[in-house]
Amino acid sequence: MDLGLKNRIARAVRGMAAVVVAAQIISFQGCIGPQFEGDSLDRVMERGKITLLTRDSLHTHYIYRTQHAGFEYDLASAFADHLGVELEVRSVKEEKLFSLLRSGQGDFAAAGIRVTPVRKKLVDFSEPYAQTQIYLVAHKDNRLILSVDDLKEKTVYVRKGSAEEYCLRRLRDSGIDFTIETRRKTVDNLLSMVENKQIELTVTGDRTADLYRRYHPAIQTLFPIGDSMPVAWAVAPGQASLREAINRFFEEAENNGAMHAVNTRYFGNGTYREYLDLRRFHNRIKSRLPRYQDMIKDVAREKDLDWRLIAAMMYQESHYDPEAVSSTGVKGLMQVTRTTALEMGIENRLDPRQSIEAGADYLNKLIGMFPDVPEPERTRLALASYNVGYGHVRDAMALARDLDMNPMVWPTLEKTLPLLRQKKYYSKAKHGYCRGYEPIHYVNNVMAYYDILRRKAVVLRS
């Protein structure tokens, strides 16, 4: 072909592409709508209600047993309490978050939003409350991809329009030759496809991966893609007063431990050792738990407990082995001590029904012994007491007060319980020496298993 003709065709193609891009930008701006005017914080305080825009996922917001839950929801709820207003939740598709925010149909957006240069042109962001890095994710059996150079001629699947897609495109633009396939799927969907070997590779943030590896134990994170990215809340452009209120709340939550508590609740229990055991846990949910599930549910209804919590404890105690006996002589599915068996009125600790009833009764008793502690911390403290004894937990709370720490939250006791191994602290404690690290591992493992079992009942709205 004539070189001049080639050049004319290339110019024509570039011109057509520019028209298409311009049309897309005009269309996108049109769907955003006009930015509303006025001080949003004043409006929030006047109506006594603040509207959260979020999206449904296990790490942002979901409904469990008719109750709202999720990291972003819990943090937003604390923010509403901080302002003294009611929280209204609007769960929407991710691609609509910013358009609805700019048109005044929500006051702020909190959905694990990673701050990118493109997004900064659309909305204003608070100070970041976390940093995250995007990681490549593969099946645990994959041993062939060790660096970005191994991505050559590979295909990586990613959520369409996500920050992960932005990072992948930047990586490809740097000269790494691989294919990007976008899908309108959730993080959970893509990770499940990796676990089931339907696709080879996807990407997600490290915080998200820490949470989802509980539910997909056959996945692994390989290496980071790009630099660390801030995670923040968003407000409509020009809403400086609301943005500053959010920033003040984040600072206060960081100082008083509230931020750490919410982080621990959703992201803080993951360890590599735990992931190794999770595959066994998922297997035993299928192979052993069904033998006792109806029995657990019956007891849970009688004791007004969540059966999944009892099942989580049971796995931690005995791995669903009714004849389990520890080196210290505790026995059965719930590893009941002889003293507890007498106190709870059971005769045979190796009988599955009696063991479950005794364990549930004792847990209920312990929950009732912390009337001064609000949920969900009360349950965590009761679990710690089930493991190491009520007196030691109260000693750890007393030590927290002495150290000017909040004794009512689990993250504080994660610090003070281990101190009771040191003579300078346990010599002054009412109940003496405590194996302080054991209840920490116990509680965090039980809550991780409980979270996995609850997930089977999560209702996600589209």
Steps between C-alpha positions, in 0.01 A plus 500: 500500500617855422664664806293819455179298492609318816553831677161634388327185627684523835397867539140409419497218756648728768238761418217249529642377833512857631135551403401178679694595815348850497153353462565263790619787720193711413273202564672426833477861612136507406421196713676662797256787504543844654695534819272616781570822687507594866660366814425129527601476867244767593231306313600178675475658844168669418328180390673282762599240242801429280479287186777254423558382144676163494508172314423151621793271567641316798757770568272803456134437586263205514187378676530214748188373679322830416788700653742730317866401520833553324812706563378815323156477658640463853734793448223713344269413788764620745530823297125557519515448878790745510278761332196405706285416197328196350675300228311420180661241270463496122671205340560560130706366212863608519492690169217722632665607826651826375210606275250456785734679739545798268125528437425520872341157543743416776713698743818292485628184335682228694569184305868414531569776248858519381611850410620530139580808290188443287272477803650813657361694203146383576469529880680629807663249731550494874837430652575129447407260777711218352759417236467204268700335228355311208624140486492238230295200614533139380414150616731354765608233254637763261879498526581648158449872559776645716529857367330746264718367218314168526176676404607505137220362281285433809144625556401683819130539584388811684186688602404750232562863599681409822822641643649156435435545129670841515812340657508219246480741208787703643705181533426400142585849377842459664582231244375171652313311225189337647123507440250675727148355502240714677190347654197641678550266794565540870834439667346189655396368156847545352678345798261207491580451131872493583441250780300276267765540226252656258744787451869515578554854628320795652602794720373652823618718787704347781239588765227338293717193438561462875125482556403284203767236554283384789231404250728398212788317671636365172606844372833674552627854452812506285653849485386865493398679182602864524541728798302521821169686462304699760147391594259777596139620514364731233276807505366713219738772376492810716356337813787614720317500833388137469844397380658666804248333731601163356867583548441597863309176558781292349754672723286442810429136404871441455579649842226326700549155348170484311674478161722220622200314642309507169813405307560206731139389470523463123863484396710436807486123555684379192828320535681263268470224759126558513469474122671160508233375742212656311513241226452231764218703656316528168540125447366418846203734457398256227617168646444528879278796587182358335493219762445757777342795319135427593603431858693830518202689356262348756726594790563848358125568479456389861787720620426797270843480336610505137564134408788609278685640800464168683616315187802730472592438863454127453745492212758698698453272799487153341497521118154338527643188666259387777768285667767770513692510830764763569822457696336684790200266513228711337275286283251488216380722221508813719799390714307541824694478827385270780413802715295663225319170432392482866402868500295463179342174618624250242625148570683392182735750340555269200129492415459751209166644614609541861830657397329752270244589767767546768717713273207719392375539859845597620548751217161655579597527865826675408324743265271592792804572718597800284185717524716812497649418158304572180478253213679378298787540749303317770500178298874525437570544870272204579691287249831602656358402840387162363861440399706644785256583779275793593732624774797543267289700256386731778864536608590604146218757506621637832854525363364689199344758733829536685673566167234756393372273224138420411422173682174442312647412160673183387799671332598638842486157662715364218766728646440449873437124517858419390633739765359264764782262412747751647563494875485880535135481389369160613643546850246781548212321325224340706518170311876493438687364202312461171596326174411827331561415136277191499165680539602745227558218251185328623270798458641609167480149357145443623387833356665418166324161486174664609537757223539223242190317625296822508594572141276216387206703626605839362242665275663727240279737307588562137 
